[in-house]
mmCIF file of N, CA and C in Angstrom:
data_model
loop_
_atom_site.group_PDB
_atom_site.id
_atom_site.type_symbol
_atom_site.label_atom_id
_atom_site.label_comp_id
_atom_site.label_asym_id
_atom_site.label_seq_id
_atom_site.Cartn_x
_atom_site.Cartn_y
_atom_site.Cartn_z
ATOM 1 N N TRP A 220 97.384 114.011 102.098
ATOM 2 C CA TRP A 220 98.128 112.979 102.832
ATOM 3 C C TRP A 220 97.460 111.625 102.649
ATOM 4 N N CYS A 221 96.156 111.596 102.803
ATOM 5 C CA CYS A 221 95.443 110.315 102.681
ATOM 6 C C CYS A 221 95.603 109.729 101.289
ATOM 7 N N SER A 222 95.498 110.581 100.272
ATOM 8 C CA SER A 222 95.631 110.077 98.905
ATOM 9 C C SER A 222 97.023 109.525 98.672
ATOM 10 N N VAL A 223 98.017 110.203 99.212
ATOM 11 C CA VAL A 223 99.395 109.712 99.071
ATOM 12 C C VAL A 223 99.530 108.353 99.714
ATOM 13 N N MET A 224 98.954 108.193 100.914
ATOM 14 C CA MET A 224 99.016 106.928 101.612
ATOM 15 C C MET A 224 98.352 105.832 100.788
ATOM 16 N N ALA A 225 97.200 106.135 100.230
ATOM 17 C CA ALA A 225 96.461 105.134 99.466
ATOM 18 C C ALA A 225 97.250 104.705 98.237
ATOM 19 N N VAL A 226 97.816 105.674 97.547
ATOM 20 C CA VAL A 226 98.561 105.352 96.333
ATOM 21 C C VAL A 226 99.811 104.569 96.680
ATOM 22 N N GLN A 227 100.460 104.925 97.800
ATOM 23 C CA GLN A 227 101.647 104.175 98.215
ATOM 24 C C GLN A 227 101.291 102.726 98.514
ATOM 25 N N LEU A 228 100.143 102.530 99.187
ATOM 26 C CA LEU A 228 99.710 101.174 99.485
ATOM 27 C C LEU A 228 99.461 100.403 98.205
ATOM 28 N N CYS A 229 98.778 101.041 97.260
ATOM 29 C CA CYS A 229 98.496 100.379 95.992
ATOM 30 C C CYS A 229 99.792 100.103 95.249
ATOM 31 N N HIS A 230 100.685 101.081 95.264
ATOM 32 C CA HIS A 230 101.956 100.927 94.555
ATOM 33 C C HIS A 230 102.741 99.747 95.124
ATOM 34 N N SER A 231 102.783 99.653 96.453
ATOM 35 C CA SER A 231 103.552 98.583 97.072
ATOM 36 C C SER A 231 102.967 97.218 96.740
ATOM 37 N N SER A 232 101.639 97.179 96.523
ATOM 38 C CA SER A 232 101.015 95.903 96.213
ATOM 39 C C SER A 232 101.268 95.484 94.766
ATOM 40 N N LEU A 233 101.760 96.425 93.959
ATOM 41 C CA LEU A 233 102.001 96.120 92.549
ATOM 42 C C LEU A 233 103.451 95.733 92.275
ATOM 43 N N HIS A 234 104.285 95.736 93.322
ATOM 44 C CA HIS A 234 105.693 95.447 93.131
ATOM 45 C C HIS A 234 106.112 94.307 94.051
ATOM 46 N N ASP A 235 107.007 93.452 93.533
ATOM 47 C CA ASP A 235 107.468 92.359 94.376
ATOM 48 C C ASP A 235 108.564 92.868 95.318
ATOM 49 N N SER A 236 109.184 91.943 96.068
ATOM 50 C CA SER A 236 110.134 92.353 97.100
ATOM 51 C C SER A 236 111.390 93.009 96.518
ATOM 52 N N THR A 237 111.657 92.787 95.240
ATOM 53 C CA THR A 237 112.834 93.395 94.631
ATOM 54 C C THR A 237 112.547 94.790 94.103
ATOM 55 N N GLY A 238 111.291 95.207 94.197
ATOM 56 C CA GLY A 238 110.939 96.537 93.727
ATOM 57 C C GLY A 238 110.522 96.575 92.272
ATOM 58 N N LYS A 239 110.584 95.421 91.605
ATOM 59 C CA LYS A 239 110.166 95.365 90.208
ATOM 60 C C LYS A 239 108.650 95.201 90.128
ATOM 61 N N PRO A 240 108.062 95.725 89.073
ATOM 62 C CA PRO A 240 106.607 95.557 88.928
ATOM 63 C C PRO A 240 106.230 94.085 88.911
ATOM 64 N N SER A 241 105.141 93.764 89.588
ATOM 65 C CA SER A 241 104.639 92.397 89.581
ATOM 66 C C SER A 241 104.177 92.028 88.175
ATOM 67 N N SER A 242 104.257 90.749 87.872
ATOM 68 C CA SER A 242 103.819 90.310 86.551
ATOM 69 C C SER A 242 102.311 90.461 86.433
ATOM 70 N N GLY A 243 101.872 90.743 85.223
ATOM 71 C CA GLY A 243 100.443 90.876 84.982
ATOM 72 C C GLY A 243 99.951 92.274 85.305
ATOM 73 N N SER A 244 98.734 92.544 84.877
ATOM 74 C CA SER A 244 98.152 93.855 85.123
ATOM 75 C C SER A 244 97.600 93.905 86.541
ATOM 76 N N CYS A 245 97.302 95.112 86.977
ATOM 77 C CA CYS A 245 96.788 95.292 88.330
ATOM 78 C C CYS A 245 95.339 94.844 88.393
ATOM 79 N N LYS A 246 95.095 93.771 89.070
ATOM 80 C CA LYS A 246 93.743 93.257 89.214
ATOM 81 C C LYS A 246 93.195 93.649 90.580
ATOM 82 N N ARG A 247 91.895 93.500 90.724
ATOM 83 C CA ARG A 247 91.252 93.871 91.988
ATOM 84 C C ARG A 247 91.905 93.173 93.184
ATOM 85 N N THR A 248 92.109 91.864 93.068
ATOM 86 C CA THR A 248 92.637 91.127 94.213
ATOM 87 C C THR A 248 94.069 91.532 94.534
ATOM 88 N N ASN A 249 94.812 91.980 93.538
ATOM 89 C CA ASN A 249 96.193 92.386 93.790
ATOM 90 C C ASN A 249 96.262 93.541 94.768
ATOM 91 N N ILE A 250 95.245 94.375 94.777
ATOM 92 C CA ILE A 250 95.258 95.535 95.660
ATOM 93 C C ILE A 250 94.431 95.289 96.911
ATOM 94 N N LEU A 251 93.255 94.713 96.771
ATOM 95 C CA LEU A 251 92.376 94.593 97.930
ATOM 96 C C LEU A 251 92.952 93.663 98.984
ATOM 97 N N ARG A 252 93.561 92.570 98.574
ATOM 98 C CA ARG A 252 94.111 91.655 99.570
ATOM 99 C C ARG A 252 95.237 92.307 100.368
ATOM 100 N N PRO A 253 96.226 92.950 99.721
ATOM 101 C CA PRO A 253 97.242 93.649 100.509
ATOM 102 C C PRO A 253 96.662 94.755 101.383
ATOM 103 N N LEU A 254 95.638 95.450 100.895
ATOM 104 C CA LEU A 254 95.028 96.505 101.707
ATOM 105 C C LEU A 254 94.373 95.915 102.945
ATOM 106 N N GLU A 255 93.675 94.813 102.781
ATOM 107 C CA GLU A 255 93.049 94.180 103.937
ATOM 108 C C GLU A 255 94.105 93.730 104.931
ATOM 109 N N ARG A 256 95.176 93.117 104.407
ATOM 110 C CA ARG A 256 96.251 92.690 105.303
ATOM 111 C C ARG A 256 96.864 93.881 106.009
ATOM 112 N N ALA A 257 97.041 94.980 105.265
ATOM 113 C CA ALA A 257 97.658 96.169 105.854
ATOM 114 C C ALA A 257 96.847 96.664 107.036
ATOM 115 N N LEU A 258 95.523 96.627 106.901
ATOM 116 C CA LEU A 258 94.682 97.146 107.965
ATOM 117 C C LEU A 258 94.565 96.183 109.127
ATOM 118 N N SER A 259 94.659 94.889 108.879
ATOM 119 C CA SER A 259 94.412 93.926 109.943
ATOM 120 C C SER A 259 95.701 93.420 110.585
ATOM 121 N N GLU A 260 96.819 93.489 109.882
ATOM 122 C CA GLU A 260 98.035 92.859 110.375
ATOM 123 C C GLU A 260 99.216 93.809 110.539
ATOM 124 N N MET A 261 99.301 94.863 109.724
ATOM 125 C CA MET A 261 100.517 95.667 109.727
ATOM 126 C C MET A 261 100.498 96.721 110.827
ATOM 127 N N GLN A 262 101.361 96.533 111.830
ATOM 128 C CA GLN A 262 101.444 97.489 112.932
ATOM 129 C C GLN A 262 101.827 98.869 112.408
ATOM 130 N N GLU A 263 102.687 98.905 111.415
ATOM 131 C CA GLU A 263 103.128 100.187 110.875
ATOM 132 C C GLU A 263 101.946 100.978 110.328
ATOM 133 N N PHE A 264 101.023 100.295 109.680
ATOM 134 C CA PHE A 264 99.876 100.987 109.110
ATOM 135 C C PHE A 264 99.001 101.560 110.220
ATOM 136 N N HIS A 265 98.806 100.775 111.295
ATOM 137 C CA HIS A 265 98.025 101.275 112.424
ATOM 138 C C HIS A 265 98.693 102.507 113.030
ATOM 139 N N GLU A 266 100.009 102.488 113.107
ATOM 140 C CA GLU A 266 100.725 103.640 113.648
ATOM 141 C C GLU A 266 100.541 104.858 112.746
ATOM 142 N N MET A 267 100.542 104.635 111.428
ATOM 143 C CA MET A 267 100.314 105.737 110.492
ATOM 144 C C MET A 267 98.937 106.345 110.725
ATOM 145 N N ILE A 268 97.949 105.494 110.917
ATOM 146 C CA ILE A 268 96.595 106.000 111.145
ATOM 147 C C ILE A 268 96.529 106.737 112.483
ATOM 148 N N ASP A 269 97.178 106.157 113.517
ATOM 149 C CA ASP A 269 97.193 106.829 114.823
ATOM 150 C C ASP A 269 97.809 108.217 114.708
ATOM 151 N N GLN A 270 98.894 108.300 113.947
ATOM 152 C CA GLN A 270 99.560 109.586 113.762
ATOM 153 C C GLN A 270 98.633 110.556 113.029
ATOM 154 N N MET A 271 97.949 110.048 112.013
ATOM 155 C CA MET A 271 97.032 110.890 111.266
ATOM 156 C C MET A 271 95.913 111.402 112.176
ATOM 157 N N LEU A 272 95.372 110.517 113.002
ATOM 158 C CA LEU A 272 94.243 110.899 113.854
ATOM 159 C C LEU A 272 94.660 111.912 114.912
ATOM 160 N N SER A 273 95.933 111.903 115.289
ATOM 161 C CA SER A 273 96.382 112.834 116.318
ATOM 162 C C SER A 273 96.555 114.243 115.766
ATOM 163 N N THR A 274 96.628 114.367 114.450
ATOM 164 C CA THR A 274 96.871 115.683 113.848
ATOM 165 C C THR A 274 95.786 116.080 112.856
ATOM 166 N N THR A 275 94.767 115.243 112.692
ATOM 167 C CA THR A 275 93.759 115.467 111.662
ATOM 168 C C THR A 275 92.365 115.319 112.262
ATOM 169 N N PRO A 276 91.419 116.150 111.842
ATOM 170 C CA PRO A 276 90.042 115.957 112.312
ATOM 171 C C PRO A 276 89.541 114.561 111.975
ATOM 172 N N LEU A 277 88.706 114.008 112.853
ATOM 173 C CA LEU A 277 88.226 112.643 112.652
ATOM 174 C C LEU A 277 87.449 112.488 111.358
ATOM 175 N N MET A 278 86.776 113.554 110.921
ATOM 176 C CA MET A 278 86.070 113.468 109.643
ATOM 177 C C MET A 278 87.028 113.066 108.533
ATOM 178 N N THR A 279 88.249 113.608 108.602
ATOM 179 C CA THR A 279 89.223 113.344 107.549
ATOM 180 C C THR A 279 89.614 111.872 107.523
ATOM 181 N N ALA A 280 89.596 111.235 108.675
ATOM 182 C CA ALA A 280 89.922 109.813 108.720
ATOM 183 C C ALA A 280 88.978 109.024 107.821
ATOM 184 N N GLY A 281 87.708 109.399 107.835
ATOM 185 C CA GLY A 281 86.748 108.724 106.974
ATOM 186 C C GLY A 281 87.034 108.964 105.512
ATOM 187 N N HIS A 282 87.459 110.165 105.184
ATOM 188 C CA HIS A 282 87.745 110.458 103.787
ATOM 189 C C HIS A 282 88.925 109.629 103.279
ATOM 190 N N CYS A 283 89.789 109.203 104.194
ATOM 191 C CA CYS A 283 90.888 108.334 103.788
ATOM 192 C C CYS A 283 90.367 107.058 103.140
ATOM 193 N N VAL A 284 89.278 106.532 103.675
ATOM 194 C CA VAL A 284 88.717 105.321 103.092
ATOM 195 C C VAL A 284 88.271 105.586 101.658
ATOM 196 N N GLY A 285 87.645 106.756 101.460
ATOM 197 C CA GLY A 285 87.251 107.124 100.104
ATOM 198 C C GLY A 285 88.451 107.257 99.192
ATOM 199 N N ASP A 286 89.554 107.812 99.740
ATOM 200 C CA ASP A 286 90.769 107.955 98.937
ATOM 201 C C ASP A 286 91.344 106.599 98.565
ATOM 202 N N ILE A 287 91.307 105.664 99.511
ATOM 203 C CA ILE A 287 91.811 104.326 99.218
ATOM 204 C C ILE A 287 90.978 103.691 98.108
ATOM 205 N N PHE A 288 89.656 103.848 98.219
ATOM 206 C CA PHE A 288 88.797 103.311 97.171
ATOM 207 C C PHE A 288 89.075 104.005 95.843
ATOM 208 N N LEU A 289 89.285 105.329 95.913
ATOM 209 C CA LEU A 289 89.550 106.093 94.705
ATOM 210 C C LEU A 289 90.841 105.609 94.050
ATOM 211 N N ALA A 290 91.822 105.254 94.882
ATOM 212 C CA ALA A 290 93.086 104.753 94.343
ATOM 213 C C ALA A 290 92.868 103.466 93.554
ATOM 214 N N HIS A 291 91.898 102.656 93.974
ATOM 215 C CA HIS A 291 91.589 101.441 93.219
ATOM 216 C C HIS A 291 91.253 101.800 91.776
ATOM 217 N N THR A 292 90.446 102.831 91.601
ATOM 218 C CA THR A 292 89.988 103.166 90.259
ATOM 219 C C THR A 292 91.112 103.791 89.446
ATOM 220 N N LEU A 293 92.085 104.424 90.128
ATOM 221 C CA LEU A 293 93.227 104.973 89.400
ATOM 222 C C LEU A 293 94.012 103.861 88.732
ATOM 223 N N PHE A 294 93.947 102.667 89.323
ATOM 224 C CA PHE A 294 94.670 101.539 88.753
ATOM 225 C C PHE A 294 93.739 100.639 87.941
ATOM 226 N N ASP A 295 92.686 101.248 87.407
ATOM 227 C CA ASP A 295 91.794 100.559 86.468
ATOM 228 C C ASP A 295 91.116 99.335 87.061
ATOM 229 N N ILE A 296 90.697 99.456 88.289
ATOM 230 C CA ILE A 296 89.941 98.368 88.887
ATOM 231 C C ILE A 296 88.470 98.698 88.748
ATOM 232 N N ASP A 297 87.702 97.722 88.334
ATOM 233 C CA ASP A 297 86.284 97.964 88.081
ATOM 234 C C ASP A 297 85.542 98.384 89.333
ATOM 235 N N LYS A 298 85.031 97.410 90.062
ATOM 236 C CA LYS A 298 84.269 97.709 91.271
ATOM 237 C C LYS A 298 84.715 96.765 92.370
ATOM 238 N N PRO A 299 85.432 97.282 93.345
ATOM 239 C CA PRO A 299 85.810 96.407 94.453
ATOM 240 C C PRO A 299 84.558 95.880 95.148
ATOM 241 N N GLN A 300 84.673 94.724 95.725
ATOM 242 C CA GLN A 300 83.525 94.171 96.421
ATOM 243 C C GLN A 300 83.114 95.127 97.531
ATOM 244 N N ILE A 301 81.820 95.405 97.591
ATOM 245 C CA ILE A 301 81.319 96.360 98.561
ATOM 246 C C ILE A 301 81.680 95.922 99.975
ATOM 247 N N SER A 302 81.540 94.637 100.263
ATOM 248 C CA SER A 302 81.810 94.160 101.617
ATOM 249 C C SER A 302 83.256 94.439 102.010
ATOM 250 N N THR A 303 84.176 94.324 101.063
ATOM 251 C CA THR A 303 85.580 94.562 101.366
ATOM 252 C C THR A 303 85.835 96.024 101.673
ATOM 253 N N VAL A 304 85.218 96.924 100.907
ATOM 254 C CA VAL A 304 85.408 98.348 101.140
ATOM 255 C C VAL A 304 84.805 98.741 102.486
ATOM 256 N N VAL A 305 83.614 98.208 102.792
ATOM 257 C CA VAL A 305 83.006 98.498 104.083
ATOM 258 C C VAL A 305 83.884 97.940 105.203
ATOM 259 N N HIS A 306 84.481 96.767 104.960
ATOM 260 C CA HIS A 306 85.382 96.178 105.947
ATOM 261 C C HIS A 306 86.563 97.115 106.216
ATOM 262 N N LEU A 307 87.118 97.706 105.161
ATOM 263 C CA LEU A 307 88.203 98.661 105.336
ATOM 264 C C LEU A 307 87.741 99.844 106.172
ATOM 265 N N ALA A 308 86.531 100.303 105.917
ATOM 266 C CA ALA A 308 85.990 101.428 106.678
ATOM 267 C C ALA A 308 85.846 101.061 108.148
ATOM 268 N N MET A 309 85.349 99.858 108.415
ATOM 269 C CA MET A 309 85.171 99.431 109.800
ATOM 270 C C MET A 309 86.516 99.348 110.508
ATOM 271 N N LYS A 310 87.523 98.814 109.832
ATOM 272 C CA LYS A 310 88.844 98.695 110.440
ATOM 273 C C LYS A 310 89.381 100.072 110.813
ATOM 274 N N LEU A 311 89.243 101.014 109.903
ATOM 275 C CA LEU A 311 89.736 102.358 110.166
ATOM 276 C C LEU A 311 88.968 102.980 111.334
ATOM 277 N N ALA A 312 87.670 102.774 111.364
ATOM 278 C CA ALA A 312 86.858 103.330 112.444
ATOM 279 C C ALA A 312 87.241 102.704 113.777
ATOM 280 N N ASP A 313 87.520 101.402 113.773
ATOM 281 C CA ASP A 313 87.888 100.735 115.015
ATOM 282 C C ASP A 313 89.196 101.281 115.557
ATOM 283 N N VAL A 314 90.121 101.597 114.665
ATOM 284 C CA VAL A 314 91.387 102.174 115.097
ATOM 285 C C VAL A 314 91.151 103.561 115.682
ATOM 286 N N ALA A 315 90.253 104.309 115.054
ATOM 287 C CA ALA A 315 89.999 105.678 115.510
ATOM 288 C C ALA A 315 89.232 105.664 116.829
ATOM 289 N N ASP A 316 87.989 105.226 116.795
ATOM 290 C CA ASP A 316 87.152 105.218 117.989
ATOM 291 C C ASP A 316 85.814 104.640 117.583
ATOM 292 N N THR A 317 85.505 103.457 118.084
ATOM 293 C CA THR A 317 84.314 102.762 117.617
ATOM 294 C C THR A 317 83.044 103.507 117.964
ATOM 295 N N LYS A 318 83.087 104.412 118.934
ATOM 296 C CA LYS A 318 81.872 105.097 119.351
ATOM 297 C C LYS A 318 81.804 106.531 118.845
ATOM 298 N N ASN A 319 82.757 106.929 118.015
ATOM 299 C CA ASN A 319 82.789 108.320 117.582
ATOM 300 C C ASN A 319 81.929 108.510 116.340
ATOM 301 N N ALA A 320 80.802 109.163 116.521
ATOM 302 C CA ALA A 320 79.848 109.305 115.418
ATOM 303 C C ALA A 320 80.427 110.150 114.288
ATOM 304 N N LEU A 321 81.200 111.172 114.625
ATOM 305 C CA LEU A 321 81.768 112.021 113.580
ATOM 306 C C LEU A 321 82.697 111.227 112.680
ATOM 307 N N CYS A 322 83.466 110.334 113.286
ATOM 308 C CA CYS A 322 84.369 109.508 112.480
ATOM 309 C C CYS A 322 83.557 108.623 111.542
ATOM 310 N N ARG A 323 82.467 108.066 112.035
ATOM 311 C CA ARG A 323 81.632 107.211 111.191
ATOM 312 C C ARG A 323 81.033 108.003 110.033
ATOM 313 N N ILE A 324 80.593 109.229 110.333
ATOM 314 C CA ILE A 324 80.010 110.050 109.279
ATOM 315 C C ILE A 324 81.083 110.369 108.232
ATOM 316 N N GLY A 325 82.286 110.650 108.695
ATOM 317 C CA GLY A 325 83.374 110.915 107.762
ATOM 318 C C GLY A 325 83.678 109.713 106.895
ATOM 319 N N ILE A 326 83.643 108.531 107.509
ATOM 320 C CA ILE A 326 83.900 107.306 106.757
ATOM 321 C C ILE A 326 82.809 107.088 105.712
ATOM 322 N N ALA A 327 81.566 107.297 106.113
ATOM 323 C CA ALA A 327 80.470 107.144 105.154
ATOM 324 C C ALA A 327 80.632 108.129 104.007
ATOM 325 N N THR A 328 80.987 109.371 104.346
ATOM 326 C CA THR A 328 81.184 110.380 103.304
ATOM 327 C C THR A 328 82.316 109.974 102.384
ATOM 328 N N GLY A 329 83.401 109.481 102.979
ATOM 329 C CA GLY A 329 84.533 109.052 102.166
ATOM 330 C C GLY A 329 84.160 107.937 101.215
ATOM 331 N N LEU A 330 83.356 106.988 101.708
ATOM 332 C CA LEU A 330 82.916 105.887 100.853
ATOM 333 C C LEU A 330 82.068 106.393 99.699
ATOM 334 N N VAL A 331 81.138 107.284 100.023
ATOM 335 C CA VAL A 331 80.246 107.786 98.978
ATOM 336 C C VAL A 331 81.025 108.619 97.971
ATOM 337 N N MET A 332 81.894 109.496 98.455
ATOM 338 C CA MET A 332 82.659 110.341 97.546
ATOM 339 C C MET A 332 83.607 109.499 96.705
ATOM 340 N N GLY A 333 84.295 108.563 97.343
ATOM 341 C CA GLY A 333 85.198 107.702 96.591
ATOM 342 C C GLY A 333 84.450 106.892 95.554
ATOM 343 N N GLY A 334 83.276 106.393 95.940
ATOM 344 C CA GLY A 334 82.483 105.619 94.999
ATOM 345 C C GLY A 334 81.936 106.471 93.879
ATOM 346 N N THR A 335 81.481 107.675 94.230
ATOM 347 C CA THR A 335 80.847 108.533 93.231
ATOM 348 C C THR A 335 81.857 108.996 92.191
ATOM 349 N N PHE A 336 82.996 109.489 92.651
ATOM 350 C CA PHE A 336 83.978 110.000 91.698
ATOM 351 C C PHE A 336 84.767 108.868 91.054
ATOM 352 N N GLY A 337 84.821 107.713 91.727
ATOM 353 C CA GLY A 337 85.627 106.631 91.209
ATOM 354 C C GLY A 337 84.914 105.761 90.203
ATOM 355 N N SER A 338 83.614 105.589 90.354
ATOM 356 C CA SER A 338 82.935 104.569 89.545
ATOM 357 C C SER A 338 81.760 105.076 88.743
ATOM 358 N N GLY A 339 81.565 106.376 88.674
ATOM 359 C CA GLY A 339 80.529 106.846 87.766
ATOM 360 C C GLY A 339 79.231 107.278 88.401
ATOM 361 N N GLY A 340 79.327 108.193 89.368
ATOM 362 C CA GLY A 340 78.160 108.935 89.807
ATOM 363 C C GLY A 340 77.041 108.162 90.450
ATOM 364 N N ARG A 341 75.843 108.346 89.910
ATOM 365 C CA ARG A 341 74.618 107.895 90.570
ATOM 366 C C ARG A 341 74.626 106.395 90.822
ATOM 367 N N GLU A 342 75.131 105.633 89.881
ATOM 368 C CA GLU A 342 75.101 104.184 90.029
ATOM 369 C C GLU A 342 75.840 103.748 91.291
ATOM 370 N N SER A 343 77.049 104.281 91.477
ATOM 371 C CA SER A 343 77.814 103.849 92.636
ATOM 372 C C SER A 343 77.224 104.410 93.920
ATOM 373 N N PHE A 344 76.587 105.577 93.848
ATOM 374 C CA PHE A 344 75.934 106.099 95.044
ATOM 375 C C PHE A 344 74.839 105.146 95.497
ATOM 376 N N GLN A 345 74.094 104.607 94.534
ATOM 377 C CA GLN A 345 73.050 103.649 94.881
ATOM 378 C C GLN A 345 73.664 102.375 95.455
ATOM 379 N N ILE A 346 74.770 101.940 94.854
ATOM 380 C CA ILE A 346 75.429 100.729 95.321
ATOM 381 C C ILE A 346 75.916 100.911 96.759
ATOM 382 N N PHE A 347 76.452 102.109 97.043
ATOM 383 C CA PHE A 347 77.054 102.331 98.350
ATOM 384 C C PHE A 347 76.047 102.781 99.401
ATOM 385 N N GLY A 348 74.867 103.222 98.976
ATOM 386 C CA GLY A 348 73.916 103.772 99.934
ATOM 387 C C GLY A 348 73.586 102.838 101.075
ATOM 388 N N GLU A 349 73.215 101.600 100.750
ATOM 389 C CA GLU A 349 72.786 100.662 101.794
ATOM 390 C C GLU A 349 73.929 100.296 102.736
ATOM 391 N N PRO A 350 75.117 99.892 102.225
ATOM 392 C CA PRO A 350 76.197 99.550 103.163
ATOM 393 C C PRO A 350 76.640 100.733 104.016
ATOM 394 N N VAL A 351 76.591 101.933 103.450
ATOM 395 C CA VAL A 351 76.982 103.108 104.226
ATOM 396 C C VAL A 351 75.993 103.321 105.370
ATOM 397 N N MET A 352 74.716 103.181 105.089
ATOM 398 C CA MET A 352 73.723 103.337 106.148
ATOM 399 C C MET A 352 73.893 102.250 107.206
ATOM 400 N N ARG A 353 74.221 101.043 106.780
ATOM 401 C CA ARG A 353 74.467 99.968 107.745
ATOM 402 C C ARG A 353 75.673 100.313 108.618
ATOM 403 N N ALA A 354 76.701 100.894 108.003
ATOM 404 C CA ALA A 354 77.901 101.257 108.769
ATOM 405 C C ALA A 354 77.568 102.291 109.827
ATOM 406 N N LEU A 355 76.735 103.258 109.461
ATOM 407 C CA LEU A 355 76.351 104.296 110.421
ATOM 408 C C LEU A 355 75.488 103.709 111.532
ATOM 409 N N GLN A 356 74.587 102.796 111.189
ATOM 410 C CA GLN A 356 73.751 102.167 112.207
ATOM 411 C C GLN A 356 74.608 101.334 113.152
ATOM 412 N N TYR A 357 75.630 100.690 112.592
ATOM 413 C CA TYR A 357 76.541 99.864 113.384
ATOM 414 C C TYR A 357 77.215 100.704 114.464
ATOM 415 N N ALA A 358 77.427 101.991 114.161
ATOM 416 C CA ALA A 358 78.105 102.868 115.118
ATOM 417 C C ALA A 358 77.267 103.068 116.372
ATOM 418 N N HIS A 359 75.955 102.950 116.242
ATOM 419 C CA HIS A 359 75.090 103.193 117.391
ATOM 420 C C HIS A 359 74.672 101.886 118.043
#
């Protein structure tokens, strides 16, 4: 479900209002900016997350962030800015429960897994290690 949601978000960011593909190739900003807007402004997206959280373990909510990041790499995006990905994780955690440690651990896992499988193993794990630890510390 999470992967479908992520791909749908990416897909929608690649098409204009008429449903035709946007001009140019899919660049990082083409996806990250709509994703950020979706998390901060779109009530529908918050409702989707609320629905997911009501039927899904909180750990899975964190993996959604990894899926969203993974979707970036499916569309040939190099490396999204770490701060933006962590921002997406924080937004999702805030919707779920800012004090729920399990949700934070799931989000950290999702970030690491999405980064590891999306961008080439050890390198991305090192890149994501520090922000993930900061995210977990932020929870406490």
